[in-house]
Coordinates of C-alpha atoms in Angstrom, one line a residue:
Chain T
M21 CA 61.3 -103.8 -24.7
E22 CA 60.3 -101.0 -22.3
P23 CA 58.2 -98.3 -23.5
P24 CA 60.0 -95.2 -23.9
V25 CA 59.9 -92.7 -21.0
N26 CA 57.6 -89.7 -21.3
V27 CA 59.7 -86.9 -21.8
T28 CA 56.7 -84.6 -23.5
E29 CA 54.2 -84.5 -20.8
T30 CA 52.2 -81.6 -20.9
P31 CA 53.2 -79.3 -18.1
R32 CA 50.0 -77.8 -16.2
V33 CA 48.5 -74.6 -17.2
G34 CA 47.2 -72.9 -13.8
N35 CA 45.3 -70.1 -12.8
V36 CA 46.5 -67.4 -10.3
C37 CA 44.3 -64.4 -8.7
I38 CA 46.2 -61.6 -7.0
V39 CA 43.8 -59.7 -4.6
Q40 CA 44.9 -56.1 -4.5
V41 CA 43.6 -54.8 -1.1
Q42 CA 43.2 -51.7 0.7
P43 CA 43.4 -52.9 4.7
A44 CA 42.1 -50.7 7.3
K45 CA 45.4 -49.7 9.4
G46 CA 45.7 -52.1 12.0
R47 CA 42.7 -53.8 12.0
Y48 CA 43.7 -57.4 11.4
T49 CA 40.2 -59.6 12.1
E50 CA 38.2 -57.0 10.0
N51 CA 40.9 -57.1 7.1
L52 CA 40.8 -61.0 7.1
E53 CA 37.1 -61.1 6.9
S54 CA 37.1 -58.6 3.7
I55 CA 40.0 -60.7 2.3
S56 CA 37.5 -64.0 3.0
E57 CA 34.7 -62.3 1.1
T58 CA 37.1 -61.7 -1.8
F59 CA 38.0 -65.4 -1.7
S60 CA 34.1 -66.6 -2.0
Q61 CA 34.2 -64.2 -5.2
L62 CA 37.5 -66.1 -6.7
V63 CA 35.6 -69.4 -6.6
T64 CA 32.1 -68.4 -7.5
E65 CA 32.5 -66.0 -10.5
S66 CA 35.2 -68.0 -12.6
T67 CA 37.6 -71.0 -12.8
P68 CA 38.8 -71.5 -8.9
P69 CA 42.5 -70.3 -9.0
D70 CA 45.3 -72.7 -8.5
M71 CA 47.3 -69.9 -6.6
V72 CA 46.1 -66.6 -4.8
V73 CA 48.8 -63.6 -3.9
L74 CA 48.2 -61.0 -1.6
P75 CA 50.2 -58.0 -1.1
E76 CA 53.0 -57.1 1.4
A77 CA 51.2 -56.4 4.9
A78 CA 48.0 -57.3 3.5
T79 CA 46.2 -57.8 6.7
T80 CA 47.4 -54.9 8.7
G81 CA 48.4 -52.1 6.4
Y82 CA 52.2 -51.3 5.9
F83 CA 53.2 -48.2 7.9
L84 CA 52.9 -49.4 11.4
E85 CA 55.9 -47.9 13.1
G86 CA 55.7 -49.4 16.9
A87 CA 52.3 -50.7 16.5
V88 CA 53.9 -53.7 14.3
Y89 CA 54.9 -55.3 17.7
D90 CA 51.0 -55.3 18.6
L91 CA 50.2 -56.9 15.1
A92 CA 53.0 -59.2 14.3
L93 CA 52.1 -62.8 14.4
P94 CA 54.0 -66.3 14.4
A95 CA 53.9 -67.8 11.1
Q96 CA 51.7 -70.9 12.4
R97 CA 49.1 -68.7 13.6
F98 CA 48.9 -66.3 10.6
A99 CA 48.8 -69.6 8.6
A100 CA 45.9 -70.8 10.4
D101 CA 43.9 -67.7 10.2
L102 CA 44.4 -67.4 6.4
A103 CA 43.7 -70.9 5.7
R104 CA 40.5 -70.2 7.6
A105 CA 39.6 -67.2 5.8
W106 CA 40.0 -69.3 2.8
E107 CA 37.8 -72.2 3.9
D108 CA 35.2 -69.6 5.1
G109 CA 34.9 -67.7 2.0
A110 CA 35.8 -70.4 -0.6
G111 CA 34.9 -73.7 1.0
D112 CA 36.7 -76.9 0.0
S113 CA 38.3 -75.8 -2.8
P114 CA 42.1 -76.6 -2.7
V115 CA 44.3 -73.9 -3.3
E116 CA 47.9 -72.4 -2.5
L117 CA 47.9 -68.8 -0.9
C118 CA 50.7 -66.3 -0.5
S119 CA 50.4 -63.1 1.6
G120 CA 52.5 -60.6 3.3
F121 CA 52.3 -60.4 6.9
F122 CA 54.4 -59.2 10.0
E123 CA 56.1 -62.2 11.7
N124 CA 56.8 -62.5 15.5
D125 CA 59.1 -65.4 15.9
G126 CA 60.0 -65.7 19.6
G127 CA 60.3 -61.8 20.1
T128 CA 62.2 -61.3 16.7
Y129 CA 60.3 -59.4 14.3
Y130 CA 60.2 -59.8 10.5
N131 CA 58.4 -58.5 7.4
S132 CA 57.5 -61.7 5.8
A133 CA 55.5 -63.5 3.1
I134 CA 54.1 -67.0 3.8
Y135 CA 53.1 -69.6 1.1
L136 CA 50.6 -71.9 2.2
R137 CA 48.7 -75.0 0.7
V138 CA 45.1 -75.2 1.7
G139 CA 42.7 -78.2 0.8
G140 CA 40.7 -81.0 2.8
G141 CA 40.3 -79.1 5.9
K142 CA 44.0 -78.8 6.4
H143 CA 46.8 -76.1 5.7
E144 CA 50.4 -76.6 5.4
I145 CA 53.0 -73.9 5.6
V146 CA 55.5 -74.5 2.3
H147 CA 57.5 -71.6 3.1
V148 CA 57.9 -68.3 4.6
H149 CA 60.3 -65.7 3.3
R150 CA 61.6 -62.9 5.5
K151 CA 62.5 -59.8 3.6
M152 CA 66.0 -59.4 3.6
F153 CA 66.3 -55.6 1.7
L154 CA 64.4 -53.5 4.4
P155 CA 64.2 -49.7 3.4
T156 CA 65.4 -47.5 5.9
Y157 CA 65.6 -44.5 4.0
G158 CA 63.0 -41.2 3.5
V159 CA 59.5 -42.2 4.1
F160 CA 60.7 -45.8 4.9
D161 CA 61.7 -47.0 8.4
E162 CA 61.7 -50.7 8.4
E163 CA 64.9 -51.8 9.8
R164 CA 64.0 -49.4 12.9
F165 CA 61.7 -52.1 13.9
L166 CA 62.3 -55.4 12.0
S167 CA 65.0 -57.5 11.6
R168 CA 66.1 -58.7 8.0
G169 CA 65.7 -62.1 6.8
R170 CA 69.1 -64.1 6.0
H171 CA 68.1 -66.6 3.4
L172 CA 66.5 -66.9 -0.1
S173 CA 65.0 -70.1 -0.8
V174 CA 62.9 -71.6 -3.6
F175 CA 59.9 -74.1 -3.1
E176 CA 57.8 -76.4 -5.0
T177 CA 54.3 -75.0 -5.9
R178 CA 51.6 -77.0 -7.9
L179 CA 52.5 -74.7 -11.0
G180 CA 56.2 -74.9 -10.6
R181 CA 59.3 -74.1 -8.5
A182 CA 58.7 -70.5 -7.3
A183 CA 60.5 -68.1 -4.9
M184 CA 59.2 -64.8 -2.9
L185 CA 60.7 -61.8 -2.8
I186 CA 59.0 -58.9 -0.7
C187 CA 59.2 -55.3 -2.1
E188 CA 62.5 -53.8 -2.3
D189 CA 64.0 -57.4 -2.5
S190 CA 63.2 -57.3 -6.3
W191 CA 65.0 -54.2 -6.8
H192 CA 68.2 -55.8 -6.3
A193 CA 69.0 -57.6 -9.3
I194 CA 71.0 -60.4 -7.7
M195 CA 67.9 -61.4 -5.6
P196 CA 65.6 -62.8 -8.7
T197 CA 69.0 -63.9 -10.3
I198 CA 69.6 -66.1 -7.0
A199 CA 66.3 -67.3 -6.9
A200 CA 66.5 -68.2 -10.8
V201 CA 69.6 -70.0 -10.4
K202 CA 68.0 -72.1 -7.5
G203 CA 65.4 -72.9 -10.5
A204 CA 62.8 -70.8 -9.8
R205 CA 60.1 -70.5 -12.6
I206 CA 58.0 -67.9 -10.6
I207 CA 58.8 -65.0 -8.8
I208 CA 56.1 -64.0 -6.6
I209 CA 56.4 -60.2 -5.2
P210 CA 54.0 -59.1 -2.4
S211 CA 54.9 -55.3 -2.1
A212 CA 53.7 -52.0 -0.7
S213 CA 54.7 -49.0 -2.6
P214 CA 53.9 -45.5 -1.8
G215 CA 53.8 -43.8 -5.0
R216 CA 55.3 -40.6 -5.9
G217 CA 56.4 -38.7 -9.3
I218 CA 53.5 -36.7 -10.8
E219 CA 55.2 -35.1 -13.9
G220 CA 54.8 -38.6 -15.7
D221 CA 52.5 -39.4 -18.7
G222 CA 49.5 -40.6 -17.2
E223 CA 50.8 -42.7 -14.2
L224 CA 53.2 -42.1 -11.4
T225 CA 56.9 -42.2 -12.4
S226 CA 57.3 -44.8 -9.3
I227 CA 54.8 -47.3 -11.0
T228 CA 56.8 -46.7 -14.3
R229 CA 60.1 -47.9 -12.8
W230 CA 58.1 -50.9 -10.9
R231 CA 56.7 -52.2 -14.2
E232 CA 60.4 -51.7 -15.8
V233 CA 62.1 -53.8 -12.8
L234 CA 59.4 -56.5 -13.0
R235 CA 59.7 -56.9 -17.0
A236 CA 63.4 -56.8 -16.7
I237 CA 63.4 -59.6 -13.9
A238 CA 60.9 -61.7 -16.0
A239 CA 62.5 -61.4 -19.5
E240 CA 66.3 -61.9 -18.0
H241 CA 65.5 -65.2 -16.3
G242 CA 62.5 -66.6 -18.3
V243 CA 60.3 -66.6 -15.4
Y244 CA 56.6 -65.4 -14.6
V245 CA 56.6 -62.4 -12.1
L246 CA 53.6 -62.2 -10.1
Y247 CA 53.2 -58.7 -8.4
A248 CA 50.6 -58.0 -5.7
G249 CA 50.6 -54.4 -4.8
L250 CA 49.1 -52.9 -1.7
T251 CA 46.4 -50.1 -2.4
G252 CA 45.0 -47.0 -0.8
F253 CA 46.3 -44.1 1.2
E254 CA 48.0 -44.6 4.6
G255 CA 48.6 -41.3 6.3
G256 CA 48.9 -39.5 3.1
K257 CA 51.0 -41.7 1.3
G258 CA 49.1 -43.7 -1.6
M259 CA 49.9 -47.2 -2.4
T260 CA 50.0 -47.7 -5.8
G261 CA 48.5 -51.2 -6.4
S262 CA 49.0 -52.0 -10.1
S263 CA 49.4 -55.7 -9.3
S264 CA 50.4 -57.8 -12.6
V265 CA 51.3 -60.8 -14.2
I266 CA 54.4 -60.7 -16.4
D267 CA 55.2 -63.6 -18.4
P268 CA 58.5 -64.9 -19.2
W269 CA 58.8 -62.9 -22.2
G270 CA 58.7 -59.9 -20.2
R271 CA 55.4 -59.1 -21.2
V272 CA 52.3 -57.6 -19.1
Q273 CA 49.9 -60.1 -19.0
V274 CA 47.4 -58.5 -17.2
E275 CA 47.8 -55.4 -14.7
G276 CA 45.2 -54.1 -12.0
P277 CA 44.5 -50.3 -11.5
D278 CA 46.6 -48.1 -9.4
I279 CA 44.1 -47.0 -7.1
G280 CA 41.3 -49.4 -5.8
E281 CA 40.9 -53.0 -4.6
C282 CA 40.6 -55.4 -7.4
V283 CA 41.2 -59.0 -8.5
V284 CA 43.7 -59.4 -10.8
R285 CA 43.4 -62.9 -12.8
G286 CA 46.3 -64.5 -15.0
F287 CA 47.4 -67.8 -16.0
I288 CA 51.0 -69.4 -15.9
D289 CA 51.9 -71.7 -18.5
P290 CA 55.2 -73.4 -17.7
R291 CA 55.7 -74.1 -21.6
E292 CA 56.2 -70.4 -22.2
G293 CA 59.0 -70.4 -19.7
D294 CA 60.7 -73.1 -21.8
L295 CA 60.3 -71.1 -25.1
A296 CA 61.4 -68.0 -23.7
R297 CA 64.5 -69.4 -22.2
A298 CA 65.2 -71.3 -25.4
S299 CA 64.8 -68.0 -27.4
L300 CA 67.2 -65.8 -25.1
P301 CA 69.3 -68.2 -22.7
L302 CA 70.7 -65.9 -20.5
L303 CA 70.1 -68.1 -17.5
G304 CA 72.1 -70.9 -19.0
D305 CA 75.0 -68.4 -20.0
L306 CA 74.9 -67.2 -16.2
N307 CA 75.0 -70.7 -14.7
A308 CA 78.1 -71.3 -16.8
V309 CA 79.5 -68.0 -15.7
L310 CA 78.6 -67.7 -12.3
P311 CA 81.2 -69.3 -10.6
D312 CA 83.7 -67.2 -11.9
L313 CA 81.8 -63.9 -10.9
I314 CA 81.1 -65.3 -7.3
L315 CA 84.5 -66.6 -6.5
D316 CA 85.9 -63.3 -7.5
E317 CA 88.7 -62.4 -5.0
E318 CA 87.8 -58.7 -5.1
L319 CA 83.9 -59.0 -4.1
P320 CA 83.6 -58.3 -0.6
L321 CA 82.7 -61.7 0.6
P322 CA 83.8 -62.9 4.3
K323 CA 87.0 -65.3 4.5
G324 CA 85.9 -68.7 4.6
R325 CA 82.6 -68.1 2.7
Q326 CA 84.3 -68.4 -0.7
Chain V
M296 CA 86.5 -35.7 -43.6
K297 CA 84.0 -38.2 -41.8
Q298 CA 81.6 -35.6 -39.7
F299 CA 79.8 -37.4 -36.4
V300 CA 76.3 -36.4 -35.5
E301 CA 76.9 -34.7 -32.1
V302 CA 74.1 -34.9 -29.4
T303 CA 74.7 -32.8 -26.4
A304 CA 73.4 -33.1 -22.7
S305 CA 71.8 -30.0 -21.0
L306 CA 70.7 -28.7 -18.0
D307 CA 67.8 -26.5 -19.4
G308 CA 65.2 -28.8 -17.9
V309 CA 66.4 -28.5 -14.1
L310 CA 66.2 -24.4 -14.8
H311 CA 62.6 -24.7 -15.9
G312 CA 61.5 -26.1 -12.3
P313 CA 59.2 -28.9 -11.1
R314 CA 56.7 -30.3 -13.6
I315 CA 53.1 -31.9 -13.1
N316 CA 50.6 -33.8 -14.9
G317 CA 47.5 -32.0 -13.8
E318 CA 45.2 -35.3 -14.7
L319 CA 47.5 -37.5 -12.7
A320 CA 47.8 -35.4 -9.8
T321 CA 43.9 -34.5 -9.8
R322 CA 43.3 -38.7 -9.8
W323 CA 45.6 -39.2 -6.5
L324 CA 44.5 -35.8 -4.7
V325 CA 40.8 -36.9 -5.1
A326 CA 41.5 -40.5 -3.8
F327 CA 43.5 -39.2 -1.0
L328 CA 40.7 -36.8 0.1
R329 CA 38.3 -39.6 -0.3
D330 CA 40.5 -42.2 2.0
E331 CA 41.6 -39.5 4.3
L332 CA 37.8 -38.0 5.0
I333 CA 35.2 -40.9 4.2
A334 CA 37.4 -44.3 4.5
R335 CA 39.4 -43.4 7.5
R336 CA 37.2 -40.8 9.4
K337 CA 34.0 -41.4 8.2
I338 CA 33.6 -37.6 7.6
R339 CA 31.8 -37.0 4.3
R340 CA 32.0 -33.1 4.2
A341 CA 35.0 -30.6 4.0
V342 CA 35.2 -27.0 5.4
V343 CA 37.7 -24.8 3.5
G344 CA 38.4 -21.3 3.9
L345 CA 38.3 -19.2 0.5
S346 CA 40.6 -16.4 0.7
G347 CA 40.3 -15.6 -3.3
G348 CA 43.5 -17.0 -3.9
I349 CA 44.7 -19.8 -6.1
D350 CA 45.7 -22.3 -3.4
S351 CA 42.1 -22.3 -1.6
A352 CA 40.6 -22.2 -5.1
V353 CA 42.3 -25.4 -6.2
T354 CA 41.5 -27.1 -2.9
A355 CA 37.8 -26.3 -3.4
Y356 CA 37.8 -28.0 -7.0
L357 CA 39.4 -30.8 -5.5
C358 CA 37.2 -31.5 -2.4
A359 CA 34.2 -30.6 -4.8
R360 CA 35.3 -33.6 -7.2
A361 CA 36.2 -35.8 -4.1
L362 CA 33.2 -35.2 -2.0
G363 CA 30.5 -33.7 -4.3
P364 CA 29.7 -30.0 -4.2
E365 CA 27.1 -30.3 -1.8
N366 CA 29.4 -31.7 0.6
V367 CA 32.0 -28.8 0.3
Y368 CA 31.2 -25.6 2.9
T369 CA 33.7 -22.5 2.3
F370 CA 34.2 -19.6 4.5
R371 CA 35.2 -16.2 3.3
M372 CA 36.6 -14.5 6.3
P373 CA 37.3 -10.7 5.5
Y374 CA 39.0 -8.5 7.7
R375 CA 38.2 -4.6 7.5
S376 CA 41.3 -3.8 5.3
S377 CA 41.1 -7.0 3.2
S378 CA 40.9 -6.1 -0.4
P379 CA 37.4 -6.4 -2.2
A380 CA 38.8 -8.2 -5.1
S381 CA 39.4 -11.4 -2.6
L382 CA 35.7 -11.5 -2.0
S383 CA 34.8 -11.2 -5.6
D384 CA 37.3 -13.9 -7.0
A385 CA 36.2 -16.2 -4.1
Q386 CA 32.6 -15.8 -5.2
L387 CA 33.8 -16.8 -8.7
V388 CA 34.7 -20.3 -7.3
V389 CA 31.5 -20.6 -5.4
D390 CA 29.4 -19.8 -8.6
A391 CA 31.6 -22.4 -10.6
L392 CA 31.2 -25.1 -8.4
G393 CA 27.9 -24.7 -6.8
I394 CA 29.5 -25.2 -3.2
H395 CA 28.2 -23.9 -0.1
S396 CA 29.4 -20.3 0.8
R397 CA 29.3 -18.0 4.0
T398 CA 30.8 -15.1 4.8
I399 CA 32.0 -14.0 8.4
E400 CA 33.9 -11.0 9.0
I401 CA 36.7 -11.4 11.5
T402 CA 37.2 -7.6 12.1
G403 CA 35.3 -7.8 15.1
A404 CA 37.1 -10.8 16.7
V405 CA 40.4 -9.5 15.8
E406 CA 39.9 -6.0 17.0
G407 CA 38.5 -7.3 20.2
Y408 CA 42.2 -8.7 21.2
L409 CA 44.0 -6.1 19.5
Q410 CA 42.4 -3.0 21.0
F411 CA 44.4 -4.1 24.1
E412 CA 47.6 -4.3 21.8
P413 CA 47.5 -1.0 19.9
D414 CA 51.0 -1.0 18.9
A415 CA 50.9 -4.6 17.3
D416 CA 53.0 -4.3 14.0
A417 CA 51.8 -5.7 10.9
R418 CA 53.3 -9.2 11.3
R419 CA 51.5 -9.4 14.7
R420 CA 48.2 -8.2 13.4
G421 CA 48.7 -10.9 10.4
N422 CA 49.3 -13.7 12.7
V423 CA 46.1 -12.9 14.7
M424 CA 43.9 -12.6 11.6
A425 CA 45.4 -15.9 10.5
R426 CA 44.7 -17.6 13.7
T427 CA 41.4 -16.0 14.1
R428 CA 40.3 -17.5 10.6
M429 CA 41.4 -20.9 11.8
L430 CA 39.2 -20.8 15.1
V431 CA 36.5 -20.1 12.9
L432 CA 37.2 -23.2 10.2
F433 CA 37.4 -25.6 13.2
D434 CA 34.3 -24.0 15.0
Q435 CA 32.4 -24.4 11.7
S436 CA 33.5 -27.8 11.2
A437 CA 32.5 -29.0 14.7
K438 CA 29.0 -27.5 13.8
L439 CA 28.5 -29.1 10.1
D440 CA 30.4 -32.6 11.1
A441 CA 32.9 -31.5 8.3
L442 CA 36.9 -31.8 8.7
P443 CA 38.8 -28.6 8.0
V444 CA 40.9 -29.0 4.7
G445 CA 44.2 -27.2 4.4
T446 CA 45.3 -25.0 1.6
G447 CA 49.3 -24.6 2.4
N448 CA 51.5 -25.3 -0.7
K449 CA 55.0 -27.0 -0.6
T450 CA 56.9 -23.6 -1.4
E451 CA 55.2 -21.6 1.7
R452 CA 55.8 -24.7 3.9
L453 CA 59.4 -24.7 2.8
L454 CA 60.0 -20.7 2.9
G455 CA 58.0 -20.6 6.2
Y456 CA 55.5 -18.0 4.6
F457 CA 52.9 -18.9 6.8
T458 CA 51.4 -18.6 10.4
W459 CA 52.5 -21.4 12.6
H460 CA 49.4 -23.2 14.1
A461 CA 47.2 -21.1 12.0
D462 CA 47.5 -22.1 8.2
D463 CA 49.1 -25.4 8.8
T464 CA 46.6 -26.8 11.6
P465 CA 43.9 -28.8 9.4
P466 CA 44.4 -32.3 9.9
V467 CA 44.3 -33.1 5.9
N468 CA 46.4 -31.2 3.3
P469 CA 46.1 -32.0 -0.4
L470 CA 48.6 -29.2 -1.5
G471 CA 51.3 -29.7 1.0
D472 CA 53.5 -31.5 -1.5
L473 CA 53.1 -29.5 -4.7
F474 CA 55.2 -26.2 -5.2
K475 CA 53.2 -22.9 -6.0
T476 CA 53.9 -23.1 -9.6
Q477 CA 52.6 -26.8 -9.7
V478 CA 49.5 -25.3 -8.1
W479 CA 49.1 -22.9 -10.5
D480 CA 49.3 -25.7 -13.4
L481 CA 46.9 -27.9 -11.3
A482 CA 44.6 -24.8 -11.4
R483 CA 44.6 -24.8 -15.0
Y484 CA 43.9 -28.3 -15.5
L485 CA 41.1 -27.8 -13.2
G486 CA 39.5 -24.8 -14.9
V487 CA 39.9 -22.5 -12.0
P488 CA 38.8 -18.9 -13.1
E489 CA 41.7 -17.4 -14.9
A490 CA 41.3 -14.2 -13.0
L491 CA 42.3 -16.1 -9.9
I492 CA 45.3 -17.5 -11.8
A493 CA 46.6 -14.5 -13.5
K494 CA 46.3 -12.1 -10.3
A495 CA 49.7 -11.7 -8.0
P496 CA 49.3 -14.1 -4.9
S497 CA 48.9 -12.0 -1.7
A498 CA 48.4 -13.2 2.0
D499 CA 46.0 -10.2 1.6
L500 CA 47.2 -9.0 5.5
E501 CA 48.2 -5.4 4.2
A502 CA 47.1 -3.4 1.4
N503 CA 49.1 -4.0 -1.9
Q504 CA 51.0 -6.8 -0.2
T505 CA 52.2 -9.4 -2.6
D506 CA 53.9 -12.7 -1.5
E507 CA 56.8 -12.4 -4.0
G508 CA 57.4 -9.0 -2.8
D509 CA 57.5 -10.0 0.8
L510 CA 59.8 -13.2 -0.2
G511 CA 62.4 -11.2 -2.5
I512 CA 61.9 -13.7 -5.2
T513 CA 59.5 -15.0 -7.5
Y514 CA 57.6 -18.3 -7.3
A515 CA 59.0 -19.6 -10.6
Q516 CA 62.7 -19.1 -9.1
A517 CA 62.2 -20.2 -5.8
D518 CA 60.6 -23.5 -6.9
A519 CA 63.2 -24.2 -9.4
I520 CA 65.7 -23.9 -6.9
L521 CA 63.9 -25.6 -4.0
A522 CA 63.1 -28.6 -6.1
Q523 CA 67.0 -29.1 -6.7
M524 CA 68.0 -28.0 -3.1
L525 CA 65.7 -30.6 -1.6
L526 CA 67.6 -33.5 -3.7
G527 CA 70.8 -32.4 -1.9
Y528 CA 72.5 -30.2 -4.2
S529 CA 74.8 -27.7 -2.6
D530 CA 74.5 -23.9 -3.1
A531 CA 77.5 -24.1 -5.2
Q532 CA 76.2 -26.5 -7.4
L533 CA 72.8 -24.6 -7.8
V534 CA 74.9 -21.6 -8.9
E535 CA 77.2 -23.8 -11.1
R536 CA 73.9 -25.0 -12.8
G537 CA 72.9 -21.7 -13.6
F538 CA 70.7 -20.0 -10.5
D539 CA 71.1 -16.8 -9.5
E540 CA 73.5 -16.5 -6.5
R541 CA 71.4 -14.1 -4.5
D542 CA 68.4 -16.1 -5.1
V543 CA 70.0 -19.3 -4.1
A544 CA 71.4 -17.6 -0.8
T545 CA 67.6 -16.2 0.0
V546 CA 66.0 -19.7 -0.6
R547 CA 68.5 -21.2 1.4
R548 CA 68.3 -18.6 4.2
R549 CA 64.4 -18.8 4.6
V550 CA 64.6 -22.8 4.3
D551 CA 67.1 -23.1 7.0
S552 CA 65.4 -20.4 9.3
T553 CA 62.0 -22.5 9.4
H554 CA 62.6 -25.6 10.0
W555 CA 60.8 -25.6 13.4
K556 CA 57.9 -24.1 11.5
R557 CA 57.6 -27.7 9.7
H558 CA 57.5 -29.8 13.3
L559 CA 55.2 -30.0 16.2
P560 CA 56.4 -28.4 19.3
T561 CA 59.5 -29.5 20.8
T562 CA 58.8 -31.8 24.1
A563 CA 61.3 -32.3 26.7
M564 CA 62.3 -36.1 26.3
L565 CA 62.7 -37.6 30.0
T566 CA 61.6 -41.1 29.9
N567 CA 61.9 -43.9 27.2
T568 CA 58.3 -44.0 26.5
A569 CA 58.4 -40.3 25.1
I570 CA 55.5 -39.5 22.8
N571 CA 56.7 -39.8 19.0
E572 CA 60.3 -40.5 20.2
F573 CA 59.8 -43.9 21.8
Y574 CA 56.1 -44.5 21.6
L575 CA 55.7 -44.5 17.8
R576 CA 52.1 -45.1 16.4
P577 CA 51.3 -43.9 12.6
V578 CA 48.6 -41.1 12.4
D579 CA 46.0 -43.4 11.0
F580 CA 46.4 -46.5 13.4

């Protein structure tokens, strides 16, 4: 008689670090050196992390206008630089890194996030997500300079299947929804949010709004949300930091300050996602109903795509 | 008969005008000043023109928190017709904060020019005074390795109630996105002496001049209207919401006739590398 298949294997609990940075505008090399120093801190002051997340535009600053063309890099080059920053700071400790950067893909420019596996002196690009929703209103001017991504993919990490959304991507409920339907258990959100709203209780109203969005994503889909926020002022616009880990119940596991650089340490326990989904099976319900919603002829879908 | 409890929507909050959390705004503005002066420009000292009014007082308080009082250099720059109360109210701020203070009378500099223009009216004379004061502040900042910090608020910027390329010239301005009524609230939070909060705001360019007299509307009314107007509400919608039609018209006229004052000079564009049109770099690059 064959032994029973082991269906109760305990999923791995992993450590995540979010590095909330304040880059010097346009000083790519200097910012990478600073990040490398922080990487050193990550492995010396506590258990080395399985996954490290940096904000949107972490190595250049966010508001670049035309200088984005000076600073955007091919994904392979950025991957090599970021991997080297890890190895210079943290040595041989294997890790998976996520960071926002401006991407130059043969003369087409994107606001991108990279997911990178580093270890044993090598690195591998796991995925590059190109921001799909480029804010171009008010203080924002992304689509003037950048092209938008056309695809939302999920990918495997050592802590489970994940997806990356960049800043405004996550404000459209359909984005984390599609990621979750594709199997994501972790939504990683590099962000750069210029704060506003001073009438609130103790924090800017834009920070409160962000937290509501993040908690709603986590609770609706039973996913972990890792939010990495840029911090510091850029030409009078103050980035709101507040990097956080939200658990699959929608609870804030840990959150950093709004002002100032910091490391936010949290953990991902895949069993929490299972329990949250069993308790509130919204994703299962969605999977059942989604075809009816998507195939609705009243939706403005191009003919032939339905 | 069954009686339902009723709850009714109200627009009262709209009519009250913009609010501010003093502690929150202070925290962000202090961070702003530290980032803009120390982190970005490596400058640790600020120069502030202290008029005796609320805007420059609040600016001095914020600079003292951000940089330390020993790094704040204030200048009182009276003209011969300036109110003595302006000097003494400014002194209250200096004494409360323990910041540097110097008085430089601008009468000689102003008259040095105006002697050739004896017919200049009050508006022209006021502009000459404002631009002379800015000359002093920029020169003192060069002398002290400091940065001039602006004091203009959002209301006066929107209503065009300032001298172009004078009050608006300092490279950083912590109050420029705060309405006047919010500056008052912030002053109370910061502990600015009550004498400065209670007195009628005045440019002090002429005797008995007040801002609200010049503008033809109170700051409270103007700010409540402006806060809604900037969100895109039409004049008709504002009147529908309970604002006075004449007040709305006053504010609209001032805002629409002063857009140019909130911009850099208009440059003729002749190439596809025109600065700030095609060649685009952020101010902190």
